[in-house]
Amino acid sequence: MRRVYLDHSATTPVRPEVLDAMLPFLKDEAFGNPSTIYSYGREAKKALDEARAKVASLIGARPEEIFFTSGGTEADNLALIGTAAANEKKGRHIITSSIEHHAVLHTAQYLMRHGFKVTFLPVTPEGLVRVEDVEEAITDETILISVMHVNNEVGTIQPIKEIGHLARERGIIFHTDAVQSVGKIPVNVDELNVDLLSASSHKIYGPKGVGCLYIRKGTRINPILHGGAQERKRRPGTENMPGIIGFGRAAELAGQELPAEMERLQALRDKLIDGIMSRIEDVQLNGDREKRVATNANFSFRYVEGESLLLSLDMKGICASSGSACTSGSLDPSHVLLAMGIPHEVAHGSVRMTLGRDNTEADIDYVLEVMPEIVARLRSMSPLYNR
């Protein structure tokens, strides 16, 4: 059976080049602890610095502004909790959006339970944050704004540059969760006017369990872990050397291939969207058509239950999702789609398809061949479908 993987926003396979770079650090060739001063440690420290420089280069940062973490979730936690703790004497108000990943939303709710006030901004029906809403939400107590760069479910690209400019004018720290944008679209921390940026390795064909937080020099932030001086005391704990080396190599490859791969994937995405919309009735594209990452297509199929659709696709060898992989076990409809004003019954019939470097035009042709049959079969069993 043909297999088509269309869930690259959940995770990506480790590239062979990345694995090759990692292997010496998993064996006895380069097992040293970079905090030690003898030869094994010095060699590890050199490799650590080189990986840090590669990740920094991908986002236009300086190497000393990159702090490695266990992934995007930890980076988001460090950004929000660390900033709140370091700046609470200035104020206790935080602004974020209603469509953030739960790594931000749940962390914001945690801070609310500890005395901080959080404003959750609405979004347009297309899934976009309005800059004017950010401006209206700012108070004298606002110490942090956190808005994701690319939404993980519907792929919308938020106006980060404009929000960052506003935050800088007001002297407010600005964080963006860029887990779904780094390596997929051009990202430059100076052009985006961000002070903090979260990224993850396994979204760009690197290993799981490693990510980073970019912290602009001079930004006040406290560590949330304690017990060591690693990562310049911002993130203690012996560095995950194999993971970090893999992250560095993946970032290097992503930067080299970004322009051509963006163009190729956008063409495949557009073919997928146009094909689905023209072949199947009662379907809608979720998220802005133009302001969207090249890898994402999210649809809602009326009169179809999303889980049944996903299982039917899986039986045909097609891997997709109904939203964030972190909430795939939930029966609740996507909080992102609900925030966009999509009714519960429509949101329940949503499918996210996210493309990657191994997808081909033949993959899209296959999806367009089997999808209408699957939707028609499921609708024929629905008491709500009368055609």
Short mmCIF file of C-alpha atoms in Angstrom, two decimals:
data_model
loop_
_atom_site.label_atom_id
_atom_site.label_comp_id
_atom_site.label_asym_id
_atom_site.label_seq_id
_atom_site.Cartn_x
_atom_site.Cartn_y
_atom_site.Cartn_z
CA MET A 1 0.00 0.00 0.00
CA ARG A 2 1.22 3.47 -0.85
CA ARG A 3 2.13 5.56 2.21
CA VAL A 4 1.88 9.34 2.23
CA TYR A 5 3.00 11.27 5.30
CA LEU A 6 1.14 14.58 5.61
CA ASP A 7 1.71 15.47 9.26
CA HIS A 8 5.01 17.34 9.17
CA SER A 9 3.72 19.92 11.64
CA ALA A 10 3.51 17.12 14.23
CA THR A 11 7.03 15.86 13.60
CA THR A 12 9.50 15.13 10.83
CA PRO A 13 11.86 12.20 10.20
CA VAL A 14 15.51 12.72 11.07
CA ARG A 15 17.49 13.39 7.91
CA PRO A 16 20.36 10.97 7.16
CA GLU A 17 22.83 13.87 7.19
CA VAL A 18 21.60 14.85 10.64
CA LEU A 19 21.93 11.30 11.97
CA ASP A 20 25.45 11.07 10.57
CA ALA A 21 26.39 14.25 12.44
CA MET A 22 24.89 12.89 15.67
CA LEU A 23 26.35 9.39 15.69
CA PRO A 24 29.87 10.24 16.95
CA PHE A 25 28.27 11.86 20.00
CA LEU A 26 26.33 8.69 20.74
CA LYS A 27 29.46 6.53 20.61
CA ASP A 28 32.82 6.60 22.32
CA GLU A 29 34.26 8.95 19.71
CA ALA A 30 32.84 12.20 21.11
CA PHE A 31 31.07 11.46 24.37
CA GLY A 32 32.65 14.25 26.41
CA ASN A 33 30.89 16.66 28.73
CA PRO A 34 31.38 20.21 27.39
CA SER A 35 31.72 21.57 30.94
CA THR A 36 34.95 19.67 31.55
CA ILE A 37 38.40 21.13 30.78
CA TYR A 38 40.27 18.10 29.41
CA SER A 39 40.44 17.10 25.74
CA TYR A 40 37.13 15.25 25.50
CA GLY A 41 35.35 18.18 27.10
CA ARG A 42 37.10 20.76 24.92
CA GLU A 43 36.14 18.85 21.79
CA ALA A 44 32.53 18.66 22.94
CA LYS A 45 32.51 22.39 23.78
CA LYS A 46 33.82 23.22 20.30
CA ALA A 47 31.07 21.14 18.68
CA LEU A 48 28.48 22.73 20.97
CA ASP A 49 29.60 26.22 19.95
CA GLU A 50 29.48 25.28 16.27
CA ALA A 51 25.93 23.94 16.59
CA ARG A 52 24.87 27.08 18.45
CA ALA A 53 26.26 29.21 15.63
CA LYS A 54 24.33 27.20 13.01
CA VAL A 55 21.03 27.61 14.82
CA ALA A 56 21.73 31.32 15.36
CA SER A 57 22.48 31.78 11.65
CA LEU A 58 19.10 30.34 10.65
CA ILE A 59 17.25 33.10 12.54
CA GLY A 60 19.72 35.97 12.14
CA ALA A 61 20.81 35.93 15.78
CA ARG A 62 24.17 35.96 17.54
CA PRO A 63 25.36 32.59 18.88
CA GLU A 64 25.49 33.86 22.45
CA GLU A 65 21.75 34.64 22.24
CA ILE A 66 20.80 30.97 21.66
CA PHE A 67 19.93 28.89 24.74
CA PHE A 68 19.30 25.20 24.19
CA THR A 69 16.28 23.55 25.83
CA SER A 70 14.52 20.19 25.69
CA GLY A 71 12.16 21.49 23.01
CA GLY A 72 9.64 24.15 22.05
CA THR A 73 7.43 23.56 25.09
CA GLU A 74 10.25 24.21 27.55
CA ALA A 75 11.35 27.24 25.53
CA ASP A 76 7.83 28.69 25.74
CA ASN A 77 7.68 28.01 29.48
CA LEU A 78 11.04 29.68 30.01
CA ALA A 79 9.97 32.67 27.91
CA LEU A 80 6.73 33.28 29.82
CA ILE A 81 7.55 32.22 33.36
CA GLY A 82 11.12 33.49 33.24
CA THR A 83 10.07 36.89 31.92
CA ALA A 84 7.19 37.18 34.38
CA ALA A 85 9.47 36.37 37.33
CA ALA A 86 12.17 38.81 36.27
CA ASN A 87 9.83 41.72 35.56
CA GLU A 88 6.94 41.40 38.01
CA LYS A 89 8.01 44.53 39.88
CA LYS A 90 7.33 46.50 36.68
CA GLY A 91 3.92 44.94 36.13
CA ARG A 92 1.89 41.75 36.14
CA HIS A 93 0.02 41.91 32.83
CA ILE A 94 0.68 39.63 29.84
CA ILE A 95 -0.90 39.67 26.39
CA THR A 96 -1.20 36.60 24.18
CA SER A 97 -3.61 35.27 21.56
CA SER A 98 -6.46 32.80 21.84
CA ILE A 99 -4.95 30.51 19.18
CA GLU A 100 -1.54 29.86 20.74
CA HIS A 101 -0.15 26.38 21.20
CA HIS A 102 -1.02 24.96 24.60
CA ALA A 103 2.63 25.35 25.60
CA VAL A 104 1.87 29.07 25.75
CA LEU A 105 -1.83 28.98 26.70
CA HIS A 106 -1.42 26.62 29.63
CA THR A 107 1.67 28.47 30.83
CA ALA A 108 -0.29 31.73 30.72
CA GLN A 109 -3.06 30.08 32.73
CA TYR A 110 -0.46 28.90 35.25
CA LEU A 111 0.72 32.49 35.64
CA MET A 112 -2.87 33.63 36.15
CA ARG A 113 -3.11 31.25 39.09
CA HIS A 114 -0.04 32.97 40.51
CA GLY A 115 -1.42 36.49 40.41
CA PHE A 116 -0.73 37.65 36.86
CA LYS A 117 -3.41 39.07 34.61
CA VAL A 118 -3.51 37.69 31.05
CA THR A 119 -5.38 39.10 28.05
CA PHE A 120 -6.22 36.49 25.41
CA LEU A 121 -6.67 38.32 22.12
CA PRO A 122 -9.39 37.30 19.64
CA VAL A 123 -8.57 36.54 16.01
CA THR A 124 -10.27 37.21 12.70
CA PRO A 125 -12.31 34.47 10.95
CA GLU A 126 -9.13 33.89 8.91
CA GLY A 127 -7.14 33.18 12.08
CA LEU A 128 -5.13 36.39 12.25
CA VAL A 129 -4.33 38.59 15.24
CA ARG A 130 -5.11 42.27 14.65
CA VAL A 131 -2.34 44.69 15.60
CA GLU A 132 -4.92 47.23 16.77
CA ASP A 133 -6.26 44.67 19.25
CA VAL A 134 -2.76 44.26 20.67
CA GLU A 135 -2.42 48.03 21.00
CA GLU A 136 -5.79 48.36 22.76
CA ALA A 137 -4.89 45.61 25.23
CA ILE A 138 -1.64 47.26 26.41
CA THR A 139 -1.72 48.81 29.87
CA ASP A 140 0.86 50.41 32.13
CA GLU A 141 1.22 47.00 33.76
CA THR A 142 2.02 45.07 30.55
CA ILE A 143 5.42 43.39 30.72
CA LEU A 144 5.17 40.74 27.99
CA ILE A 145 3.44 40.11 24.68
CA SER A 146 3.55 36.56 23.25
CA VAL A 147 2.10 35.86 19.80
CA MET A 148 3.04 32.83 17.70
CA HIS A 149 4.66 33.38 14.30
CA VAL A 150 2.85 30.61 12.41
CA ASN A 151 -0.19 28.84 13.82
CA ASN A 152 0.40 25.12 14.17
CA GLU A 153 -3.11 24.13 13.11
CA VAL A 154 -4.20 26.48 10.31
CA GLY A 155 -0.81 27.79 9.20
CA THR A 156 -1.61 31.50 9.36
CA ILE A 157 1.39 33.84 9.46
CA GLN A 158 0.85 36.48 12.11
CA PRO A 159 1.92 40.16 11.79
CA ILE A 160 4.89 39.65 14.09
CA LYS A 161 7.00 42.49 12.68
CA GLU A 162 4.24 45.04 13.32
CA ILE A 163 3.42 43.69 16.78
CA GLY A 164 7.13 43.69 17.62
CA HIS A 165 7.47 47.29 16.51
CA LEU A 166 4.57 48.27 18.76
CA ALA A 167 6.05 46.36 21.70
CA ARG A 168 9.43 48.00 21.23
CA GLU A 169 7.86 51.47 21.13
CA ARG A 170 6.13 50.73 24.44
CA GLY A 171 9.17 49.11 26.07
CA ILE A 172 7.44 45.71 26.38
CA ILE A 173 9.26 42.39 25.98
CA PHE A 174 8.00 40.50 22.92
CA HIS A 175 8.08 36.72 22.52
CA THR A 176 7.07 34.64 19.53
CA ASP A 177 6.61 30.90 19.37
CA ALA A 178 8.30 30.21 16.03
CA VAL A 179 8.25 26.41 16.23
CA GLN A 180 6.17 26.21 13.04
CA SER A 181 8.00 28.93 11.10
CA VAL A 182 11.73 28.42 11.66
CA GLY A 183 13.11 26.49 8.71
CA LYS A 184 9.85 26.86 6.74
CA ILE A 185 9.78 30.59 6.02
CA PRO A 186 12.50 33.25 6.38
CA VAL A 187 12.94 34.21 10.04
CA ASN A 188 15.16 37.07 11.20
CA VAL A 189 14.90 38.19 14.82
CA ASP A 190 15.90 41.77 14.04
CA GLU A 191 13.44 42.17 11.19
CA LEU A 192 10.68 40.67 13.34
CA ASN A 193 11.50 42.96 16.31
CA VAL A 194 11.39 40.04 18.76
CA ASP A 195 13.18 39.76 22.09
CA LEU A 196 12.43 36.07 22.65
CA LEU A 197 11.84 33.30 20.10
CA SER A 198 11.14 29.60 20.59
CA ALA A 199 12.21 26.92 18.08
CA SER A 200 12.25 23.13 17.94
CA SER A 201 14.55 20.64 16.26
CA HIS A 202 12.12 17.87 15.33
CA LYS A 203 10.01 20.20 13.18
CA ILE A 204 12.96 20.68 10.78
CA TYR A 205 14.17 17.07 10.39
CA GLY A 206 16.29 17.09 13.52
CA PRO A 207 15.97 14.86 16.59
CA LYS A 208 13.22 15.11 19.19
CA GLY A 209 13.94 16.35 22.68
CA VAL A 210 15.89 19.50 21.79
CA GLY A 211 14.94 23.07 20.99
CA CYS A 212 16.07 26.55 21.88
CA LEU A 213 15.02 29.93 23.15
CA TYR A 214 16.54 32.97 21.50
CA ILE A 215 17.03 35.69 24.12
CA ARG A 216 18.02 39.11 22.82
CA LYS A 217 20.99 40.52 24.69
CA GLY A 218 19.80 42.69 27.57
CA THR A 219 16.39 41.01 27.96
CA ARG A 220 15.49 40.43 31.62
CA ILE A 221 14.59 36.78 32.18
CA ASN A 222 15.06 34.37 35.08
CA PRO A 223 15.83 30.65 34.78
CA ILE A 224 13.01 28.28 35.66
CA LEU A 225 15.35 25.37 36.40
CA HIS A 226 18.13 25.40 38.99
CA GLY A 227 21.22 23.36 39.73
CA GLY A 228 23.95 24.18 37.23
CA ALA A 229 25.76 26.87 35.28
CA GLN A 230 25.17 25.47 31.78
CA GLU A 231 23.79 27.72 29.04
CA ARG A 232 25.20 30.71 30.90
CA LYS A 233 23.00 29.87 33.90
CA ARG A 234 19.80 30.32 31.92
CA ARG A 235 19.13 26.60 31.47
CA PRO A 236 21.07 24.30 33.85
CA GLY A 237 21.70 20.63 33.18
CA THR A 238 24.30 18.76 31.13
CA GLU A 239 23.73 19.58 27.48
CA ASN A 240 22.07 16.99 25.24
CA MET A 241 25.04 16.84 22.92
CA PRO A 242 23.73 14.38 20.29
CA GLY A 243 20.45 16.31 20.09
CA ILE A 244 22.09 19.71 19.90
CA ILE A 245 24.53 18.57 17.21
CA GLY A 246 21.60 17.19 15.22
CA PHE A 247 19.64 20.42 15.69
CA GLY A 248 22.60 22.41 14.42
CA ARG A 249 23.00 20.28 11.30
CA ALA A 250 19.26 20.35 10.61
CA ALA A 251 19.25 24.15 10.94
CA GLU A 252 22.19 24.41 8.57
CA LEU A 253 20.47 22.28 5.93
CA ALA A 254 17.16 24.11 6.35
CA GLY A 255 18.84 27.44 5.74
CA GLN A 256 20.57 26.20 2.61
CA GLU A 257 17.43 24.72 1.06
CA LEU A 258 14.78 27.17 2.25
CA PRO A 259 14.11 29.30 -0.87
CA ALA A 260 13.77 26.39 -3.30
CA GLU A 261 11.86 24.18 -0.87
CA MET A 262 9.38 26.95 -0.03
CA GLU A 263 8.57 27.41 -3.70
CA ARG A 264 8.19 23.67 -4.32
CA LEU A 265 6.00 23.04 -1.29
CA GLN A 266 3.80 26.04 -1.99
CA ALA A 267 3.04 24.63 -5.43
CA LEU A 268 2.12 21.26 -3.90
CA ARG A 269 0.02 22.92 -1.20
CA ASP A 270 -1.90 24.98 -3.75
CA LYS A 271 -2.54 21.89 -5.86
CA LEU A 272 -3.86 20.10 -2.79
CA ILE A 273 -6.12 22.99 -1.74
CA ASP A 274 -7.47 23.62 -5.23
CA GLY A 275 -8.03 19.90 -5.79
CA ILE A 276 -9.93 19.34 -2.56
CA MET A 277 -12.07 22.46 -2.98
CA SER A 278 -13.01 21.60 -6.57
CA ARG A 279 -13.67 17.88 -6.06
CA ILE A 280 -15.64 17.86 -2.80
CA GLU A 281 -18.76 19.82 -1.86
CA ASP A 282 -19.43 21.39 1.55
CA VAL A 283 -15.78 21.84 2.42
CA GLN A 284 -13.99 24.96 3.61
CA LEU A 285 -10.35 25.94 3.87
CA ASN A 286 -9.49 27.08 7.39
CA GLY A 287 -7.08 29.99 7.72
CA ASP A 288 -6.09 32.81 5.42
CA ARG A 289 -5.36 31.61 1.88
CA GLU A 290 -2.49 34.04 1.25
CA LYS A 291 -0.97 34.69 4.69
CA ARG A 292 -0.21 31.04 5.31
CA VAL A 293 2.91 28.91 5.53
CA ALA A 294 3.74 26.90 2.40
CA THR A 295 3.36 23.56 4.17
CA ASN A 296 -0.14 23.82 5.62
CA ALA A 297 -3.64 22.97 4.39
CA ASN A 298 -6.49 22.68 6.91
CA PHE A 299 -10.00 21.75 5.82
CA SER A 300 -13.38 21.30 7.48
CA PHE A 301 -15.68 18.75 5.83
CA ARG A 302 -19.32 19.24 6.76
CA TYR A 303 -21.35 16.16 7.78
CA VAL A 304 -18.16 14.16 8.46
CA GLU A 305 -16.58 13.30 11.79
CA GLY A 306 -12.88 14.15 11.73
CA GLU A 307 -11.66 11.05 13.56
CA SER A 308 -13.48 8.75 11.14
CA LEU A 309 -11.96 10.65 8.25
CA LEU A 310 -8.46 10.33 9.70
CA LEU A 311 -8.87 6.59 10.28
CA SER A 312 -10.19 6.12 6.76
CA LEU A 313 -7.23 8.03 5.35
CA ASP A 314 -4.88 5.91 7.44
CA MET A 315 -6.39 2.75 5.95
CA LYS A 316 -5.37 4.16 2.57
CA GLY A 317 -1.85 4.86 3.82
CA ILE A 318 -2.32 8.61 4.27
CA CYS A 319 -1.18 10.14 7.58
CA ALA A 320 -2.85 13.41 8.55
CA SER A 321 -4.19 14.93 11.78
CA SER A 322 -7.09 16.87 13.19
CA GLY A 323 -4.91 19.58 14.74
CA SER A 324 -2.03 19.78 17.17
CA ALA A 325 -0.31 16.46 17.89
CA CYS A 326 -0.17 17.53 21.53
CA THR A 327 -3.97 17.35 21.77
CA SER A 328 -4.67 14.54 19.30
CA GLY A 329 -6.06 12.36 22.11
CA SER A 330 -8.74 14.93 22.91
CA LEU A 331 -12.32 14.61 21.68
CA ASP A 332 -12.87 18.36 22.00
CA PRO A 333 -12.87 20.41 18.78
CA SER A 334 -9.83 22.54 18.06
CA HIS A 335 -9.60 25.65 20.25
CA VAL A 336 -8.03 27.40 17.24
CA LEU A 337 -11.00 26.74 14.98
CA LEU A 338 -13.47 27.70 17.70
CA ALA A 339 -11.57 30.97 18.26
CA MET A 340 -11.96 31.66 14.53
CA GLY A 341 -15.74 31.41 14.94
CA ILE A 342 -16.13 28.01 13.29
CA PRO A 343 -19.13 26.11 14.78
CA HIS A 344 -18.45 23.02 16.89
CA GLU A 345 -20.07 20.65 14.43
CA VAL A 346 -17.95 21.98 11.56
CA ALA A 347 -14.75 22.08 13.60
CA HIS A 348 -15.26 18.40 14.47
CA GLY A 349 -14.88 17.59 10.77
CA SER A 350 -11.48 19.24 10.36
CA VAL A 351 -8.33 17.70 8.94
CA ARG A 352 -4.85 19.22 8.88
CA MET A 353 -2.46 18.15 6.12
CA THR A 354 1.08 19.46 6.38
CA LEU A 355 3.65 18.83 3.69
CA GLY A 356 7.38 18.21 3.86
CA ARG A 357 10.53 17.59 1.89
CA ASP A 358 9.68 14.00 0.92
CA ASN A 359 6.25 14.78 -0.52
CA THR A 360 5.82 14.69 -4.29
CA GLU A 361 3.20 15.66 -6.82
CA ALA A 362 2.29 11.98 -7.06
CA ASP A 363 1.47 12.04 -3.34
CA ILE A 364 -0.97 14.90 -3.89
CA ASP A 365 -2.53 13.11 -6.86
CA TYR A 366 -3.09 10.05 -4.70
CA VAL A 367 -4.74 12.08 -1.92
CA LEU A 368 -7.01 13.79 -4.44
CA GLU A 369 -7.91 10.39 -5.86
CA VAL A 370 -8.99 8.76 -2.60
CA MET A 371 -10.32 11.70 -0.57
CA PRO A 372 -13.61 12.24 -2.47
CA GLU A 373 -14.46 8.53 -2.14
CA ILE A 374 -13.77 8.55 1.60
CA VAL A 375 -15.82 11.69 2.25
CA ALA A 376 -18.72 10.38 0.13
CA ARG A 377 -18.75 7.05 2.01
CA LEU A 378 -18.70 8.71 5.43
CA ARG A 379 -21.41 11.17 4.45
CA SER A 380 -23.61 8.35 3.22
CA MET A 381 -23.68 7.07 6.81
CA SER A 382 -24.44 10.48 8.34
CA PRO A 383 -28.05 11.24 9.32
CA LEU A 384 -27.30 14.94 8.81
CA TYR A 385 -26.36 14.59 5.13
CA ASN A 386 -29.40 14.71 2.85
CA ARG A 387 -27.97 14.63 -0.65
#
